[in-house]
GROMACS .gro file of C-alpha atoms in nm:
model
  263
    1MET     CA    1  -0.001  -0.005  -0.004
    2THR     CA    2   0.287   0.228   0.030
    3GLU     CA    3   0.365   0.296  -0.338
    4ALA     CA    4   0.159   0.480  -0.585
    5ARG     CA    5   0.018   0.240  -0.842
    6GLU     CA    6  -0.154   0.331  -1.164
    7SER     CA    7  -0.474   0.139  -1.107
    8ALA     CA    8  -0.610   0.157  -1.470
    9GLY     CA    9  -0.442   0.296  -1.792
   10PRO     CA   10  -0.680   0.427  -2.068
   11HIS     CA   11  -0.708   0.078  -2.215
   12THR     CA   12  -0.693  -0.142  -1.909
   13ARG     CA   13  -0.958  -0.408  -1.862
   14ARG     CA   14  -1.070  -0.473  -1.512
   15VAL     CA   15  -1.133  -0.830  -1.406
   16PRO     CA   16  -1.512  -0.874  -1.360
   17GLY     CA   17  -1.576  -0.833  -0.981
   18THR     CA   18  -1.294  -0.609  -0.896
   19PRO     CA   19  -1.398  -0.332  -0.693
   20CYS     CA   20  -1.321  -0.054  -0.930
   21TRP     CA   21  -1.476   0.276  -0.789
   22ALA     CA   22  -1.612   0.415  -0.458
   23SER     CA   23  -1.911   0.667  -0.481
   24LEU     CA   24  -2.087   0.860  -0.219
   25MET     CA   25  -2.441   1.022  -0.239
   26VAL     CA   26  -2.518   1.302  -0.013
   27HIS     CA   27  -2.757   1.590   0.049
   28GLY     CA   28  -2.510   1.877   0.070
   29LEU     CA   29  -2.243   1.814  -0.183
   30ASN     CA   30  -2.055   2.141  -0.135
   31ALA     CA   31  -1.999   2.091   0.221
   32ILE     CA   32  -1.901   1.730   0.192
   33GLU     CA   33  -1.655   1.832  -0.078
   34GLU     CA   34  -1.489   2.044   0.177
   35PHE     CA   35  -1.465   1.768   0.433
   36TYR     CA   36  -1.300   1.503   0.207
   37GLY     CA   37  -1.079   1.785   0.034
   38GLU     CA   38  -0.940   1.881   0.384
   39LEU     CA   39  -0.905   1.520   0.490
   40PHE     CA   40  -0.763   1.346   0.194
   41GLY     CA   41  -0.636   1.635  -0.022
   42TRP     CA   42  -0.884   1.574  -0.297
   43GLU     CA   43  -0.969   1.813  -0.573
   44PHE     CA   44  -1.304   1.790  -0.754
   45ARG     CA   45  -1.423   1.805  -1.120
   46PRO     CA   46  -1.758   1.757  -1.268
   47GLY     CA   47  -1.865   1.401  -1.368
   48PRO     CA   48  -2.164   1.229  -1.531
   49GLN     CA   49  -2.483   1.401  -1.436
   50GLN     CA   50  -2.738   1.118  -1.506
   51LEU     CA   51  -2.848   1.080  -1.145
   52GLY     CA   52  -2.799   1.458  -1.056
   53PRO     CA   53  -2.512   1.672  -0.967
   54TYR     CA   54  -2.203   1.450  -0.952
   55VAL     CA   55  -1.816   1.509  -0.922
   56ARG     CA   56  -1.505   1.303  -0.951
   57ALA     CA   57  -1.258   1.343  -0.656
   58LEU     CA   58  -0.889   1.374  -0.780
   59LEU     CA   59  -0.557   1.311  -0.616
   60ASP     CA   60  -0.266   1.451  -0.812
   61GLY     CA   61  -0.487   1.495  -1.107
   62ARG     CA   62  -0.591   1.128  -1.107
   63GLU     CA   63  -0.937   1.002  -1.011
   64VAL     CA   64  -0.994   0.815  -0.692
   65ALA     CA   65  -1.366   0.830  -0.625
   66GLY     CA   66  -1.694   1.007  -0.693
   67MET     CA   67  -1.956   1.203  -0.503
   68GLY     CA   68  -2.306   1.294  -0.607
   69GLN     CA   69  -2.611   1.497  -0.449
   70LEU     CA   70  -2.935   1.298  -0.358
   71PRO     CA   71  -3.254   1.446  -0.491
   72PRO     CA   72  -3.443   1.629  -0.211
   73ASP     CA   73  -3.724   1.365  -0.190
   74HIS     CA   74  -3.484   1.064  -0.159
   75ARG     CA   75  -3.459   0.897   0.178
   76LEU     CA   76  -3.175   0.663   0.085
   77PRO     CA   77  -2.908   0.610   0.348
   78VAL     CA   78  -2.602   0.840   0.289
   79ALA     CA   79  -2.331   0.588   0.240
   80TRP     CA   80  -2.019   0.494   0.050
   81THR     CA   81  -2.085   0.242  -0.226
   82PRO     CA   82  -1.832   0.026  -0.397
   83TYR     CA   83  -1.878  -0.056  -0.780
   84LEU     CA   84  -1.770  -0.388  -0.894
   85ALA     CA   85  -1.630  -0.421  -1.257
   86SER     CA   86  -1.839  -0.593  -1.526
   87ASP     CA   87  -1.773  -0.659  -1.895
   88ASP     CA   88  -2.161  -0.652  -1.935
   89VAL     CA   89  -2.372  -0.463  -1.700
   90ASP     CA   90  -2.692  -0.586  -1.823
   91ARG     CA   91  -2.602  -0.957  -1.813
   92THR     CA   92  -2.465  -0.890  -1.456
   93ALA     CA   93  -2.783  -0.738  -1.361
   94ASP     CA   94  -2.969  -1.033  -1.482
   95THR     CA   95  -2.752  -1.259  -1.284
   96VAL     CA   96  -2.800  -1.044  -0.961
   97ARG     CA   97  -3.193  -1.099  -1.008
   98LEU     CA   98  -3.145  -1.471  -1.081
   99CYS     CA   99  -2.946  -1.526  -0.765
  100GLY     CA  100  -3.185  -1.343  -0.536
  101GLY     CA  101  -3.058  -0.987  -0.541
  102THR     CA  102  -3.229  -0.662  -0.652
  103VAL     CA  103  -3.153  -0.404  -0.908
  104ALA     CA  104  -3.259  -0.067  -0.803
  105VAL     CA  105  -3.118   0.168  -1.050
  106GLY     CA  106  -3.037   0.095  -1.426
  107PRO     CA  107  -2.861  -0.044  -1.619
  108LEU     CA  108  -2.807   0.298  -1.763
  109ASP     CA  109  -2.553   0.475  -1.970
  110ALA     CA  110  -2.337   0.726  -1.771
  111ALA     CA  111  -2.267   0.968  -2.066
  112GLU     CA  112  -1.965   0.861  -2.251
  113ALA     CA  113  -1.790   0.718  -1.923
  114GLY     CA  114  -1.951   0.384  -1.936
  115ARG     CA  115  -2.276   0.194  -1.816
  116MET     CA  116  -2.371   0.140  -1.451
  117ALA     CA  117  -2.628  -0.010  -1.224
  118ILE     CA  118  -2.710  -0.023  -0.846
  119ALA     CA  119  -2.803  -0.328  -0.696
  120SER     CA  120  -2.835  -0.493  -0.349
  121ASP     CA  121  -2.751  -0.870  -0.248
  122PRO     CA  122  -3.017  -1.090  -0.104
  123SER     CA  123  -2.923  -0.945   0.256
  124GLY     CA  124  -2.991  -0.576   0.136
  125ALA     CA  125  -2.643  -0.469   0.109
  126VAL     CA  126  -2.603  -0.209  -0.185
  127PHE     CA  127  -2.346  -0.231  -0.434
  128GLY     CA  128  -2.261  -0.079  -0.782
  129ILE     CA  129  -2.178  -0.243  -1.108
  130TRP     CA  130  -1.954  -0.069  -1.356
  131GLN     CA  131  -1.880  -0.133  -1.714
  132GLY     CA  132  -1.624   0.131  -1.827
  133SER     CA  133  -1.552   0.282  -2.144
  134ALA     CA  134  -1.383   0.607  -2.127
  135HIS     CA  135  -1.379   0.602  -1.759
  136LEU     CA  136  -1.234   0.292  -1.614
  137GLY     CA  137  -1.244   0.372  -1.246
  138THR     CA  138  -1.006   0.456  -0.969
  139ALA     CA  139  -0.675   0.549  -1.143
  140ILE     CA  140  -0.441   0.557  -0.864
  141THR     CA  141  -0.414   0.327  -0.549
  142GLY     CA  142  -0.153   0.261  -0.289
  143VAL     CA  143  -0.104   0.623  -0.163
  144PRO     CA  144  -0.285   0.813   0.119
  145GLY     CA  145  -0.625   0.933   0.025
  146THR     CA  146  -0.711   0.644  -0.208
  147PRO     CA  147  -0.949   0.352  -0.145
  148VAL     CA  148  -0.767   0.039  -0.063
  149TRP     CA  149  -1.012  -0.238   0.052
  150ASP     CA  150  -1.391  -0.302   0.059
  151GLU     CA  151  -1.568  -0.521   0.325
  152LEU     CA  152  -1.924  -0.643   0.344
  153LEU     CA  153  -2.049  -0.626   0.698
  154THR     CA  154  -2.328  -0.880   0.713
  155PHE     CA  155  -2.513  -1.127   0.959
  156GLU     CA  156  -2.322  -1.436   0.814
  157THR     CA  157  -2.089  -1.525   0.538
  158GLU     CA  158  -2.206  -1.862   0.404
  159SER     CA  159  -2.512  -1.789   0.198
  160VAL     CA  160  -2.413  -1.432   0.072
  161ALA     CA  161  -2.066  -1.568  -0.031
  162LYS     CA  162  -2.254  -1.796  -0.248
  163PHE     CA  163  -2.430  -1.503  -0.410
  164TYR     CA  164  -2.132  -1.309  -0.481
  165LYS     CA  165  -1.953  -1.613  -0.611
  166SER     CA  166  -2.239  -1.684  -0.845
  167VAL     CA  167  -2.264  -1.331  -0.979
  168PHE     CA  168  -1.879  -1.254  -1.023
  169GLY     CA  169  -1.691  -1.592  -1.010
  170TYR     CA  170  -1.489  -1.518  -0.698
  171GLU     CA  171  -1.298  -1.782  -0.516
  172GLU     CA  172  -1.355  -1.799  -0.140
  173GLU     CA  173  -1.090  -1.813   0.136
  174PRO     CA  174  -1.244  -1.844   0.472
  175VAL     CA  175  -1.038  -1.740   0.774
  176VAL     CA  176  -1.031  -2.041   0.998
  177SER     CA  177  -1.146  -1.941   1.355
  178ALA     CA  178  -1.381  -2.061   1.616
  179ASP     CA  179  -1.529  -1.701   1.681
  180PHE     CA  180  -1.455  -1.509   1.368
  181ASP     CA  181  -1.683  -1.534   1.058
  182TYR     CA  182  -1.469  -1.393   0.765
  183VAL     CA  183  -1.429  -1.489   0.405
  184THR     CA  184  -1.186  -1.315   0.160
  185LEU     CA  185  -1.279  -1.312  -0.206
  186HIS     CA  186  -1.012  -1.365  -0.453
  187LEU     CA  187  -0.995  -1.304  -0.825
  188GLU     CA  188  -0.709  -1.475  -1.014
  189GLY     CA  189  -0.539  -1.564  -0.688
  190ARG     CA  190  -0.539  -1.212  -0.530
  191PRO     CA  191  -0.771  -1.089  -0.266
  192VAL     CA  192  -1.002  -0.809  -0.369
  193ALA     CA  193  -1.281  -0.795  -0.079
  194GLY     CA  194  -1.373  -0.921   0.228
  195LEU     CA  195  -1.713  -1.057   0.395
  196HIS     CA  196  -1.740  -1.009   0.763
  197GLY     CA  197  -2.026  -1.212   0.942
  198MET     CA  198  -2.108  -1.021   1.251
  199GLY     CA  199  -2.422  -1.202   1.358
  200HIS     CA  200  -2.605  -0.984   1.644
  201GLY     CA  201  -2.309  -0.759   1.639
  202LEU     CA  202  -2.427  -0.599   1.312
  203PRO     CA  203  -2.568  -0.250   1.379
  204ARG     CA  204  -2.924  -0.274   1.385
  205ASP     CA  205  -2.981   0.088   1.247
  206ARG     CA  206  -2.763  -0.006   0.931
  207GLY     CA  207  -2.818  -0.363   0.850
  208PRO     CA  208  -2.594  -0.543   0.600
  209HIS     CA  209  -2.366  -0.291   0.412
  210TRP     CA  210  -2.045  -0.252   0.248
  211GLN     CA  211  -1.777  -0.047   0.414
  212THR     CA  212  -1.488   0.129   0.214
  213TYR     CA  213  -1.144   0.163   0.361
  214PHE     CA  214  -0.909   0.458   0.278
  215GLU     CA  215  -0.537   0.461   0.319
  216VAL     CA  216  -0.395   0.729   0.532
  217ALA     CA  217  -0.038   0.828   0.642
  218ASP     CA  218  -0.108   0.864   1.016
  219VAL     CA  219  -0.444   0.725   1.154
  220ASP     CA  220  -0.422   0.915   1.477
  221LEU     CA  221  -0.366   1.244   1.292
  222ALA     CA  222  -0.654   1.165   1.058
  223LEU     CA  223  -0.893   1.114   1.339
  224ARG     CA  224  -0.804   1.465   1.481
  225GLN     CA  225  -0.892   1.604   1.146
  226VAL     CA  226  -1.214   1.424   1.129
  227ALA     CA  227  -1.317   1.565   1.454
  228ASP     CA  228  -1.190   1.914   1.358
  229LEU     CA  229  -1.401   1.887   1.046
  230ASP     CA  230  -1.736   1.806   1.226
  231GLY     CA  231  -1.706   1.423   1.160
  232ARG     CA  232  -1.763   1.156   1.426
  233ILE     CA  233  -1.510   0.875   1.548
  234LEU     CA  234  -1.713   0.556   1.565
  235ARG     CA  235  -1.423   0.304   1.642
  236PRO     CA  236  -1.105   0.464   1.771
  237ALA     CA  237  -0.767   0.370   1.641
  238HIS     CA  238  -0.680   0.027   1.684
  239ASP     CA  239  -0.412  -0.216   1.565
  240SER     CA  240  -0.527  -0.487   1.317
  241PRO     CA  241  -0.348  -0.758   1.100
  242HIS     CA  242  -0.344  -0.517   0.817
  243GLY     CA  243  -0.241  -0.194   0.990
  244ARG     CA  244  -0.345   0.063   1.231
  245ALA     CA  245  -0.735   0.124   1.162
  246ALA     CA  246  -1.016   0.338   1.260
  247THR     CA  247  -1.390   0.386   1.168
  248VAL     CA  248  -1.549   0.733   1.120
  249ALA     CA  249  -1.837   0.903   0.981
  250ASP     CA  250  -1.844   1.234   0.770
  251PRO     CA  251  -2.073   1.515   0.874
  252GLU     CA  252  -2.365   1.366   0.695
  253GLY     CA  253  -2.299   1.019   0.863
  254ALA     CA  254  -2.146   0.818   0.573
  255GLU     CA  255  -1.931   0.563   0.766
  256PHE     CA  256  -1.581   0.475   0.618
  257SER     CA  257  -1.280   0.332   0.766
  258LEU     CA  258  -0.915   0.455   0.778
  259VAL     CA  259  -0.614   0.231   0.767
  260GLN     CA  260  -0.256   0.296   0.805
  261ASN     CA  261  -0.027   0.048   0.644
  262PRO     CA  262   0.228  -0.098   0.884
  263HIS     CA  263   0.511  -0.112   0.607
   0.00000   0.00000   0.00000
């Protein structure tokens, strides 16, 4: 995670199922731009407007994430949503439905950038599906301010793992532990996402949901920034097998995690 990596060149194909984009829908886009701009050093440029006002977040001129404004009458939860790559969004959306999931938005064209849909798995966790053309997703990873991992927090992993495996062809690698229900999803031999079964520990007000991790240089410093910027600290900094981590929420309540790579 410590070296900047070009995540996608202009003609790079994403392996289907790879998390390729993180998108946040909020009520007050300008104020949230200020929060993430201060926290991660992002700058913003206009993006596809199919679902309303939308901006792409850039780091050193390269795209890392997107944010849009919810229509006033929408009561959707304010949350970060991972987009999973597809070679054919329409076919993937059909497979989602056949496997017990729901397609809530699309498939539809996002101007010249590509084609997308927003779906949910059988437990209700929301994710996006992205078929890129001009816009192939996050263009840089491995530096502070970039998404580094996506994890589904759900009741149990067995049934939901079958769903994602059927839709995207993941290989599963369970974490063998008597008291820890966790499955890592792999594509072409490398880990791309995780499923964490929390049972009754899952927050009742959220239900099953995907959580995006962003890399930071210093978790403790980032937490002070979050507090100064009117965000909230939901889980204080703690050491994990993947580095020092914490979970926070932005001023509109969108949860995300911060991770400081130990290397």
